[in-house]
Short mmCIF file of N, CA and C in Angstrom, two decimals:
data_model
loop_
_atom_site.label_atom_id
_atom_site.label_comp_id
_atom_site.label_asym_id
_atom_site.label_seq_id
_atom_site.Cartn_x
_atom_site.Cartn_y
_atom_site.Cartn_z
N UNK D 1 7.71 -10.02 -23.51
CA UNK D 1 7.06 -10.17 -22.22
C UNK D 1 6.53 -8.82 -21.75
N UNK D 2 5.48 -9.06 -21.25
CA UNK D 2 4.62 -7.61 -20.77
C UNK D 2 5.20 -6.95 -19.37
N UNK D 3 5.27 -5.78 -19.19
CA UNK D 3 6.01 -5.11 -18.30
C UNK D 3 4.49 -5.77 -16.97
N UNK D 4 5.35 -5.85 -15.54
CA UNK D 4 4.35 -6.13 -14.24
C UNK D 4 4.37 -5.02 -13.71
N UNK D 5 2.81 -4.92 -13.61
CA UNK D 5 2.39 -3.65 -12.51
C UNK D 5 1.85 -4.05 -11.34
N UNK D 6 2.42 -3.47 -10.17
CA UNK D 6 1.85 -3.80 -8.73
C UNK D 6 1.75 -2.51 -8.19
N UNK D 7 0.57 -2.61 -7.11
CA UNK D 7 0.05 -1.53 -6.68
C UNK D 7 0.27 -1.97 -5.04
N UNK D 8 0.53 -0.92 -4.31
CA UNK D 8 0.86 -1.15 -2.75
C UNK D 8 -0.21 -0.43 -1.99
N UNK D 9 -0.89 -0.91 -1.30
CA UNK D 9 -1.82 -0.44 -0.17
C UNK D 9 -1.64 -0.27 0.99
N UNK D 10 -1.56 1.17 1.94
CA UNK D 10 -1.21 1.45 3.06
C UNK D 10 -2.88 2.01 3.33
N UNK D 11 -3.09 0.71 4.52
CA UNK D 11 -4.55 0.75 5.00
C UNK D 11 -4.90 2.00 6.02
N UNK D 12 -5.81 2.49 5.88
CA UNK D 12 -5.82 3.87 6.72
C UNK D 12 -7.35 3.94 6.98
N UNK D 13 -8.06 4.69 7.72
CA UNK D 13 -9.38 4.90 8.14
C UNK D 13 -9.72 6.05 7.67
N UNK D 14 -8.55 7.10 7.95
CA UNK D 14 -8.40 8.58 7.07
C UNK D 14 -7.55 8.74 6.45
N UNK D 15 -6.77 8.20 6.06
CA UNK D 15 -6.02 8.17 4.50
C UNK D 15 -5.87 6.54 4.42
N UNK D 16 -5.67 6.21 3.05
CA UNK D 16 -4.83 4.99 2.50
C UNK D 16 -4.28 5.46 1.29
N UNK D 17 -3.41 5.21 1.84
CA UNK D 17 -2.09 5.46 0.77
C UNK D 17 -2.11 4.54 -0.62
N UNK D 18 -2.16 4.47 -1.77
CA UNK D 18 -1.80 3.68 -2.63
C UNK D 18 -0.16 4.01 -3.65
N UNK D 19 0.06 3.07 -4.01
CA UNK D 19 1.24 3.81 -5.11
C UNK D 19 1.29 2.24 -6.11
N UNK D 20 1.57 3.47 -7.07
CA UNK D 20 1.17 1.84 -8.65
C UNK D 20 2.97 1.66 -9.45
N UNK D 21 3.41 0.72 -9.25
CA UNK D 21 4.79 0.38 -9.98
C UNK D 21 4.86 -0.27 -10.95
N UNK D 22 5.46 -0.13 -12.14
CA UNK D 22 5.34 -0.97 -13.34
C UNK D 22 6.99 -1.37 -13.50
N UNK D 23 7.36 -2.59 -13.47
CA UNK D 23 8.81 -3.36 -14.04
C UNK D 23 9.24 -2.80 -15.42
N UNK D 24 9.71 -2.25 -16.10
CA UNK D 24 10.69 -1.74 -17.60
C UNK D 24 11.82 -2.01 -17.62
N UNK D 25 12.16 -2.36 -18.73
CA UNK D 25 13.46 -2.86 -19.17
C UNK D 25 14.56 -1.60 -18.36
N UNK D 26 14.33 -0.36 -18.23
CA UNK D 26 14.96 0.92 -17.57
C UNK D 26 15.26 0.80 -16.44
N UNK D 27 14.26 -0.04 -15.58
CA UNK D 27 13.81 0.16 -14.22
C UNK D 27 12.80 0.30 -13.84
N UNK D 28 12.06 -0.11 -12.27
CA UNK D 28 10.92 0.26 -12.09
C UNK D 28 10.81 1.99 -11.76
N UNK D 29 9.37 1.70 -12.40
CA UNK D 29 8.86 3.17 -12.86
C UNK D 29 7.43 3.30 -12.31
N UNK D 30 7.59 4.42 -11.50
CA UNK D 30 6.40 4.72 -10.81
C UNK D 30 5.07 5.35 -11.52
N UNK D 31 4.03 4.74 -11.69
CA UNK D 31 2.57 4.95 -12.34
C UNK D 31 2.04 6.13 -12.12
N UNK D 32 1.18 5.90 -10.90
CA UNK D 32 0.67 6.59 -9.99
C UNK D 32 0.87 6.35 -8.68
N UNK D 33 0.90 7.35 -7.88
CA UNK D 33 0.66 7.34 -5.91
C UNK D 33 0.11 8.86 -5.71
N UNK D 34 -0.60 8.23 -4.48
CA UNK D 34 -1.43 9.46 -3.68
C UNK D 34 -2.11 8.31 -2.34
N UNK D 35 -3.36 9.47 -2.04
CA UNK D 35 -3.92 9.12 -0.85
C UNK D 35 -5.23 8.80 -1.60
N UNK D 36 -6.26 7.64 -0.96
CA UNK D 36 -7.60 7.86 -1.39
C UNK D 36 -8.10 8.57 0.57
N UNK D 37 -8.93 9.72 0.36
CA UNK D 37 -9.11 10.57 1.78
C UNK D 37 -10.58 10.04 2.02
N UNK D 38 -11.01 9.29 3.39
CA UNK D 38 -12.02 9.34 3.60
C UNK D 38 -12.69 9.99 4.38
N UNK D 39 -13.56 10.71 3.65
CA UNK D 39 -14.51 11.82 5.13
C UNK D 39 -14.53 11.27 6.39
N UNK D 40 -14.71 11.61 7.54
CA UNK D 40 -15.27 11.36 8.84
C UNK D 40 -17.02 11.31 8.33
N UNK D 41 -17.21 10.27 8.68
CA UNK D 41 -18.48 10.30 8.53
C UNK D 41 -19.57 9.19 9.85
N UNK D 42 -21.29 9.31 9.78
CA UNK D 42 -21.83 9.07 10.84
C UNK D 42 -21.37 8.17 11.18
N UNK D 43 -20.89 6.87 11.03
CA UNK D 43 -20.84 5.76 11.32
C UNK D 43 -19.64 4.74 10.59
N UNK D 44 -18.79 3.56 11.30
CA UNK D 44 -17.71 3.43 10.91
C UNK D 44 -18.14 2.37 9.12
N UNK D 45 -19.29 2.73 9.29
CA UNK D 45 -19.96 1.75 7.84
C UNK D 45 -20.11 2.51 6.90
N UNK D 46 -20.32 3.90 7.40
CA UNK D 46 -20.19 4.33 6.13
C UNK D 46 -18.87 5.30 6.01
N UNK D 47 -17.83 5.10 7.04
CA UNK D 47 -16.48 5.10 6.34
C UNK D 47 -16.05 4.04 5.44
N UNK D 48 -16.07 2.83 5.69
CA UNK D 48 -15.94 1.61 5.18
C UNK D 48 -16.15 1.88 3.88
N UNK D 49 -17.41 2.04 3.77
CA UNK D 49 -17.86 2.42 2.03
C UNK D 49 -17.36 3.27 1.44
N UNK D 50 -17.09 4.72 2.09
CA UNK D 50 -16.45 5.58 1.23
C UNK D 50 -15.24 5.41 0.76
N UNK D 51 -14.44 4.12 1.37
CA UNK D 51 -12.95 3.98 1.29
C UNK D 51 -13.25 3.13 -0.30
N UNK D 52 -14.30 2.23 0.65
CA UNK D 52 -14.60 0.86 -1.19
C UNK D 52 -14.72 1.22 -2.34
N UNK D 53 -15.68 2.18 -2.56
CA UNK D 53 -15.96 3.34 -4.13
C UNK D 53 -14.79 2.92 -4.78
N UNK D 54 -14.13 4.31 -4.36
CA UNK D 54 -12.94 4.87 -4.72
C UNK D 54 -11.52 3.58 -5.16
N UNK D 55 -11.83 2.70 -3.84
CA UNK D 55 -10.67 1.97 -4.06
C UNK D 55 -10.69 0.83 -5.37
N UNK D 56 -12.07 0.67 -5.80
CA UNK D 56 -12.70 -0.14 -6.92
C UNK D 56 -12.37 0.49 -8.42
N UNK D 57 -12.36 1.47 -8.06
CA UNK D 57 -12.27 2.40 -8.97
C UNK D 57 -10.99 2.51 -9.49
N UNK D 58 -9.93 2.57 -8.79
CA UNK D 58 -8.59 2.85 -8.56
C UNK D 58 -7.96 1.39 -9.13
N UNK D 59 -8.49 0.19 -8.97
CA UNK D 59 -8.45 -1.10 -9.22
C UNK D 59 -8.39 -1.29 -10.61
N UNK D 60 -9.92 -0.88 -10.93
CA UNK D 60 -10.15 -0.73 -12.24
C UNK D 60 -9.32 0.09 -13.55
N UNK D 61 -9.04 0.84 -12.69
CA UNK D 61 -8.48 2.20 -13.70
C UNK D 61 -6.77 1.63 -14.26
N UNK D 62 -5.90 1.32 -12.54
CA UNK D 62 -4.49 1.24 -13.11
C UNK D 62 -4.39 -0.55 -13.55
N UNK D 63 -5.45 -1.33 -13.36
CA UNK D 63 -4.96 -2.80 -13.98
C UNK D 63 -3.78 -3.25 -13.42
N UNK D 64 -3.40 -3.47 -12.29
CA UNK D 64 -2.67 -4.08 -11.77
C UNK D 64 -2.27 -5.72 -12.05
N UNK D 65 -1.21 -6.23 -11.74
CA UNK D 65 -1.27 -7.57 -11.83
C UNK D 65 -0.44 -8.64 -10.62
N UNK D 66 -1.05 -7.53 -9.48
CA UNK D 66 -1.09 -7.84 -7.81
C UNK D 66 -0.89 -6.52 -7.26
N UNK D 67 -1.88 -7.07 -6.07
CA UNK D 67 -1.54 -5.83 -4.99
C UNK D 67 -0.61 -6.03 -3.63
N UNK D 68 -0.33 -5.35 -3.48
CA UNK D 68 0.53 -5.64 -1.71
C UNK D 68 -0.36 -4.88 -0.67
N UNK D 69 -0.73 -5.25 0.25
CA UNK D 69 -1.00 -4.80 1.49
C UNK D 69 -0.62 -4.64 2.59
N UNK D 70 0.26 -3.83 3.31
CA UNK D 70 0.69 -4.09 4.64
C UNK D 70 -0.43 -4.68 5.22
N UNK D 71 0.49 -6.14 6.04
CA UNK D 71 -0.40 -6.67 6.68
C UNK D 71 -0.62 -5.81 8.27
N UNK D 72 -1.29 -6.44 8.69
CA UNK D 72 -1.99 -5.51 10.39
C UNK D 72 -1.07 -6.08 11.34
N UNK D 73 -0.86 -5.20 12.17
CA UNK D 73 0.30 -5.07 13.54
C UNK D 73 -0.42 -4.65 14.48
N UNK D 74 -0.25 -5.53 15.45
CA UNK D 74 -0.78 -5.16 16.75
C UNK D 74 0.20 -4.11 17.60
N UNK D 75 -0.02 -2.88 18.10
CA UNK D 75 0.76 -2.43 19.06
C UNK D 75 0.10 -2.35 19.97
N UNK D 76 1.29 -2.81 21.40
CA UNK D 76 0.19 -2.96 22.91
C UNK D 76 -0.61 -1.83 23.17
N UNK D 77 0.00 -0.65 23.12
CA UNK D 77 -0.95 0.56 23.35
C UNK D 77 -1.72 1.04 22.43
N UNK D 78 -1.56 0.40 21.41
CA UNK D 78 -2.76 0.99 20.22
C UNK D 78 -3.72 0.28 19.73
N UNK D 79 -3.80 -0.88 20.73
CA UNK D 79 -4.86 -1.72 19.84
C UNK D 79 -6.57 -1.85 19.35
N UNK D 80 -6.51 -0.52 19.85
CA UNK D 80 -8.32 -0.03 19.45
C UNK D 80 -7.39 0.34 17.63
N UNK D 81 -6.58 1.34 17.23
CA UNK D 81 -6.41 1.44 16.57
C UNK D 81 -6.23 0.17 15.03
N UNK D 82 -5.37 -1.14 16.04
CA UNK D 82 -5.10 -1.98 14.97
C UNK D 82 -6.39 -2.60 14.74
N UNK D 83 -7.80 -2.60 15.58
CA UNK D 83 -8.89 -2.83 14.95
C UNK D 83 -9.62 -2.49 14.41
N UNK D 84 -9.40 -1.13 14.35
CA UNK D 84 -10.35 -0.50 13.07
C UNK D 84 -8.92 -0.85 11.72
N UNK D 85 -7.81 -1.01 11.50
CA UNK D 85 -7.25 -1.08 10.49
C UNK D 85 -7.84 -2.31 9.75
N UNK D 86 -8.21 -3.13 10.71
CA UNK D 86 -8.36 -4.21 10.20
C UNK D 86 -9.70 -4.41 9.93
N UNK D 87 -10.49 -3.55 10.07
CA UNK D 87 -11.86 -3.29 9.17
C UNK D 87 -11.29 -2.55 8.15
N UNK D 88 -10.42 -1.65 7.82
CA UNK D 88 -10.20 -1.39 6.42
C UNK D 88 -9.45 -2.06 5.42
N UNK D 89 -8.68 -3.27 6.72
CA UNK D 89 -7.89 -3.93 5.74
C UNK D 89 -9.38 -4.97 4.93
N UNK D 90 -10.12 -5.49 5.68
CA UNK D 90 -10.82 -6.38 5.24
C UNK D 90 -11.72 -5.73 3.92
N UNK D 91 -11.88 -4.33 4.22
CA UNK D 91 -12.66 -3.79 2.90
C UNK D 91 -11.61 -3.98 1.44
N UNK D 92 -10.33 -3.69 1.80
CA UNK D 92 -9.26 -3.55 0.64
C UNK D 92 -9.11 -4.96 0.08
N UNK D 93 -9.22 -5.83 1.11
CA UNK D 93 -9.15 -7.40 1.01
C UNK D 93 -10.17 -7.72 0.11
N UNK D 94 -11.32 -7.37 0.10
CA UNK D 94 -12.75 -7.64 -0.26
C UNK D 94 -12.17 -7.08 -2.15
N UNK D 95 -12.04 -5.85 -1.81
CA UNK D 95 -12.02 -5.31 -3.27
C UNK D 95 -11.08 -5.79 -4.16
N UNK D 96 -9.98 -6.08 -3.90
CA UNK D 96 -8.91 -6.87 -4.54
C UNK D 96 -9.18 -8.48 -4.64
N UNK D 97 -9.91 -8.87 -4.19
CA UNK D 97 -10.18 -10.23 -4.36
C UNK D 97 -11.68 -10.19 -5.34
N UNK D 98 -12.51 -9.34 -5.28
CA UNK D 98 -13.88 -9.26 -6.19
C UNK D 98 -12.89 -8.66 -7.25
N UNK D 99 -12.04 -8.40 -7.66
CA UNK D 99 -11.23 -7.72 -8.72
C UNK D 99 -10.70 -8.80 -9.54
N UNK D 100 -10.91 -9.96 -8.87
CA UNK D 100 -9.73 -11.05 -9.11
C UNK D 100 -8.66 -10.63 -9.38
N UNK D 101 -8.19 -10.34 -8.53
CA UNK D 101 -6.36 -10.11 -8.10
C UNK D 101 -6.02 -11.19 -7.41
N UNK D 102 -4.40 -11.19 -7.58
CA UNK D 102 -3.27 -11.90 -6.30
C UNK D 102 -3.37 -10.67 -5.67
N UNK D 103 -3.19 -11.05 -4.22
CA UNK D 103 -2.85 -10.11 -3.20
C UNK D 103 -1.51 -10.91 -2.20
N UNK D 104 -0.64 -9.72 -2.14
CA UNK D 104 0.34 -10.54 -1.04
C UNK D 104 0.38 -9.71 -0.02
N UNK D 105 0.75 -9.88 1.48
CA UNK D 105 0.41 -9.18 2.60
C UNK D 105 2.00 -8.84 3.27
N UNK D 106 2.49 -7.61 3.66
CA UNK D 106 3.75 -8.10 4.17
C UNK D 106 3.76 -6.94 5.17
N UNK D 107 4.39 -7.14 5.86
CA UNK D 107 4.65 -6.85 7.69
C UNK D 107 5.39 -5.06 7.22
N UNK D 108 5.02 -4.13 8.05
CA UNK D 108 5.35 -2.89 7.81
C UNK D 108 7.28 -3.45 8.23
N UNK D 109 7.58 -3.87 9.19
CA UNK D 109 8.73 -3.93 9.49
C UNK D 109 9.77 -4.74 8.15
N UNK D 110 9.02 -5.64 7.60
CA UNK D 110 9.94 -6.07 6.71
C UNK D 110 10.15 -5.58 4.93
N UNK D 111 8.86 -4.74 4.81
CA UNK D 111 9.08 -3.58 4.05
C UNK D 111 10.03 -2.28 4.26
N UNK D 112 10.22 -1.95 5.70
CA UNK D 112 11.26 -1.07 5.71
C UNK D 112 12.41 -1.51 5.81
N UNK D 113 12.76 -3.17 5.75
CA UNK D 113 14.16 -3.58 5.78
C UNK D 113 14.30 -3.72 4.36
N UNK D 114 13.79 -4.04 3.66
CA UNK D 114 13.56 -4.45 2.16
C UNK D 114 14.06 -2.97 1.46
N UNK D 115 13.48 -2.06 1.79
CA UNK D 115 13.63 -0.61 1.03
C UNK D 115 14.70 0.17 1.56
N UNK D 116 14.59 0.22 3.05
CA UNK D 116 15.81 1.20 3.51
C UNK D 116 16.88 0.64 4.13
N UNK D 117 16.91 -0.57 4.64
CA UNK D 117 18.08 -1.52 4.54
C UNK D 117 17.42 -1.84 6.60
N UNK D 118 16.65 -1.27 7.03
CA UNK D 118 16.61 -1.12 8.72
C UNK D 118 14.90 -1.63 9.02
N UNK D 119 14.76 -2.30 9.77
CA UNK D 119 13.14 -2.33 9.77
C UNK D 119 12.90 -1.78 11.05
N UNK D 120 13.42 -0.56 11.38
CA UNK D 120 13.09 0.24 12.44
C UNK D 120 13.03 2.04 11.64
N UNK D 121 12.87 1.87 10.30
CA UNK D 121 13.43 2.98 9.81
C UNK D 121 11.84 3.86 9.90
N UNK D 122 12.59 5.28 9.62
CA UNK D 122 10.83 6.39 9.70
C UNK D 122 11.06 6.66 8.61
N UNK D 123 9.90 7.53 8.79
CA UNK D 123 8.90 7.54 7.38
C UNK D 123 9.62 8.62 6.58
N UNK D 124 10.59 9.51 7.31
CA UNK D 124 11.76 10.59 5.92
C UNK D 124 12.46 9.34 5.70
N UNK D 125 12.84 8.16 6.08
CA UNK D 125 13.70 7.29 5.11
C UNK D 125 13.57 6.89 4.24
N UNK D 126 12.27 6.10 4.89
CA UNK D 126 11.53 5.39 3.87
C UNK D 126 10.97 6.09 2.34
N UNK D 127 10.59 7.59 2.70
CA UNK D 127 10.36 8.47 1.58
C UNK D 127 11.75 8.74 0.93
N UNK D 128 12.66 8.87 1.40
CA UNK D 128 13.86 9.02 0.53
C UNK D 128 14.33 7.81 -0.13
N UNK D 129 14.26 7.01 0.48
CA UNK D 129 14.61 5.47 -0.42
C UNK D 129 14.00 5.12 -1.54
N UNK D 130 12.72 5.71 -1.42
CA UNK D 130 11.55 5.33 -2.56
C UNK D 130 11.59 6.14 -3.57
N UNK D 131 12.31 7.40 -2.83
CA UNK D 131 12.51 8.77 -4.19
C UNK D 131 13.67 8.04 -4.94
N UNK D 132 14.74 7.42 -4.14
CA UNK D 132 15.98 7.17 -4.73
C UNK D 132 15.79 5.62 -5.85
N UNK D 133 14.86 4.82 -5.15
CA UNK D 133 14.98 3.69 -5.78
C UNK D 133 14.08 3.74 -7.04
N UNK D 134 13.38 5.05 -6.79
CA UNK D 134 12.62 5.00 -8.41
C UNK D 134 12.76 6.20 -9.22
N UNK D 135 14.10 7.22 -8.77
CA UNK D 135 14.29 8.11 -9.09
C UNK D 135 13.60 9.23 -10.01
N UNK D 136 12.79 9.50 -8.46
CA UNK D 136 11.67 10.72 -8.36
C UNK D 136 12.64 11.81 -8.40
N UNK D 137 12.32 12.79 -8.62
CA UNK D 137 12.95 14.29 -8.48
C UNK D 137 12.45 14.64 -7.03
N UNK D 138 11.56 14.14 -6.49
CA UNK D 138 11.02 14.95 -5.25
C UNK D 138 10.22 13.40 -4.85
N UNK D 139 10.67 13.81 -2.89
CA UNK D 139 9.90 12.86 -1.85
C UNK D 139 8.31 12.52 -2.65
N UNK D 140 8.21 11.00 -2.65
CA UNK D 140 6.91 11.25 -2.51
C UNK D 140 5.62 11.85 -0.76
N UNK D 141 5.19 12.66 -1.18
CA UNK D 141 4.35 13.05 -0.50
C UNK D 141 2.41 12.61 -0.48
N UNK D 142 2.23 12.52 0.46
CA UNK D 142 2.41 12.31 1.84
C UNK D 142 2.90 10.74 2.03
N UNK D 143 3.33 10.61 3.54
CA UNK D 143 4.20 9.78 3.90
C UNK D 143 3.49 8.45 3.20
N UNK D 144 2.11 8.18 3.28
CA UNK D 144 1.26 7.29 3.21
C UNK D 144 1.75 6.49 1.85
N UNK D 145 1.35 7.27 0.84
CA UNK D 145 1.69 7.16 -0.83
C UNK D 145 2.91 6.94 -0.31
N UNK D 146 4.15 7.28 0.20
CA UNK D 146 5.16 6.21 0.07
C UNK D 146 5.78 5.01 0.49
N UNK D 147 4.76 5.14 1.43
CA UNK D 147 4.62 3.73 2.35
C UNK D 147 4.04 2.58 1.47
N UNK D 148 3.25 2.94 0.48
CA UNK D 148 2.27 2.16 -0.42
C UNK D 148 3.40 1.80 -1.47
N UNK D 149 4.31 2.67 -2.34
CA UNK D 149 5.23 2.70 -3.15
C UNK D 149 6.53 1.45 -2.63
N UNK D 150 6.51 2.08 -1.47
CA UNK D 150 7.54 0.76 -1.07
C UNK D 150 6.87 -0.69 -1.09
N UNK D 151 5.73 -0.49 -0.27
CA UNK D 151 4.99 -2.03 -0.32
C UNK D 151 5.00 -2.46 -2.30
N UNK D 152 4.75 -1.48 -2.73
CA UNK D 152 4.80 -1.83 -4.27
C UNK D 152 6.29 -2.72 -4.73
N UNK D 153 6.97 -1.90 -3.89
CA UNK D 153 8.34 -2.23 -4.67
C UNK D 153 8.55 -3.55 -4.23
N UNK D 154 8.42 -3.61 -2.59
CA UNK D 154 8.42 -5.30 -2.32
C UNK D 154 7.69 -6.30 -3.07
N UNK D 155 6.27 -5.93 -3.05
CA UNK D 155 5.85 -6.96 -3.95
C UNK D 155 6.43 -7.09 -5.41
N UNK D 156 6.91 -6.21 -6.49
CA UNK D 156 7.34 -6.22 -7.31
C UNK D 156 8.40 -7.27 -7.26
N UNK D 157 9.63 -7.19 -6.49
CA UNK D 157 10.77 -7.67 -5.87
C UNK D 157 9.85 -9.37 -5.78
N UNK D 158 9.31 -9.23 -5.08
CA UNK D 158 8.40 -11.18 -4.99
C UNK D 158 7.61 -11.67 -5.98
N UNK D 159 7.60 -11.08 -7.19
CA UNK D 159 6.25 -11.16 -8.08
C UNK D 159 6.44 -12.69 -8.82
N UNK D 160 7.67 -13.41 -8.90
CA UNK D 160 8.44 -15.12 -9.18
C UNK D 160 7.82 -15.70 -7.86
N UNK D 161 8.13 -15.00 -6.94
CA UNK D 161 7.50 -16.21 -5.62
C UNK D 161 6.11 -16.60 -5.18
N UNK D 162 5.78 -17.45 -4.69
CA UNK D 162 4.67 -17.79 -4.71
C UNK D 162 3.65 -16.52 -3.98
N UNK D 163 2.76 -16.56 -4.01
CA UNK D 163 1.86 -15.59 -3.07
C UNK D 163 1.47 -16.29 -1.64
N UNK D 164 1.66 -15.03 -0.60
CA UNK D 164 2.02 -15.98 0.64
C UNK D 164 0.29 -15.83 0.67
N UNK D 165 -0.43 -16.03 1.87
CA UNK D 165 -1.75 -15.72 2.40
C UNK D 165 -1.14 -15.02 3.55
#
């Protein structure tokens, strides 16, 4: 049986975090993670695009066989913010589905109960849990890439269950 690779997406306007996990008989074993960085640029369309390139690319390259996306959260005081996420979620949405991928979507809160045992936990936990559960020598850095790593690991963890929408 072929080892499963899932890739986790932490949607961002100026960073998105990705991180790529592969299942081994050893343990899961971390691929790749980083940030894809998008310029500030004239208009929120052609941020949009600069995020798509790259993220197609990134698709292409590690062959995944699902992605995870934190799904979008409204916070009362931030909600100009949760609407531009959700123009980048829809670009990541777009690219993983023209990829023909599964995509599964899961709630930032129940990714940090899943990984660090608390779904109120911050982001040094969550980076230490992810160092520990895939035994990195060192935090992954920046917080983003490990926010993505964990979403990886959840989806990994669901990859028997059905795919929610």
């Amino acid at each position: 049986m072929a080892n499963v690779r899932v890739i986790g997406i932490d949607p961002g306007l100026k960073r998105t975090g990705y991180g790529c996990i592969e299942a081994a008989p050893g343990g899961d074993v971390m691929i790749e993670a980083g940030v894809l960085r998008i310029p500030p640029g004239p208009s929120l369309a052609h941020r949009l695009a600069a995020l798509n390139t790259p993220l197609r690319a990134l698709l292409l390259e590690l062959q995944p066989d699902r992605v995870v996306v934190e799904s979008v959260f409204a916070h009362r005081i931030r909600g100009h913010t949760a609407m531009l996420m959700g123009h980048a979620r829809g670009v990541i949405l777009l690219a993983i589905a023209d990829a023909g991928l599964d995509v599964v979507e899961i709630a930032p809160a129940e990714v940090k109960k899943a990984v660090t045992g608390s779904g109120r936990a911050d982001k040094q936990q969550v980076q230490h849990a992810v160092a520990s559960q895939l035994n990195l020598a060192e935090i992954p850095e920046p917080s983003d890439a490990a926010d993505a790593l964990a979403l990886a690991l959840c989806g990994l963890r669901r990859f028997n269950d059905p795919i929610e929408s």
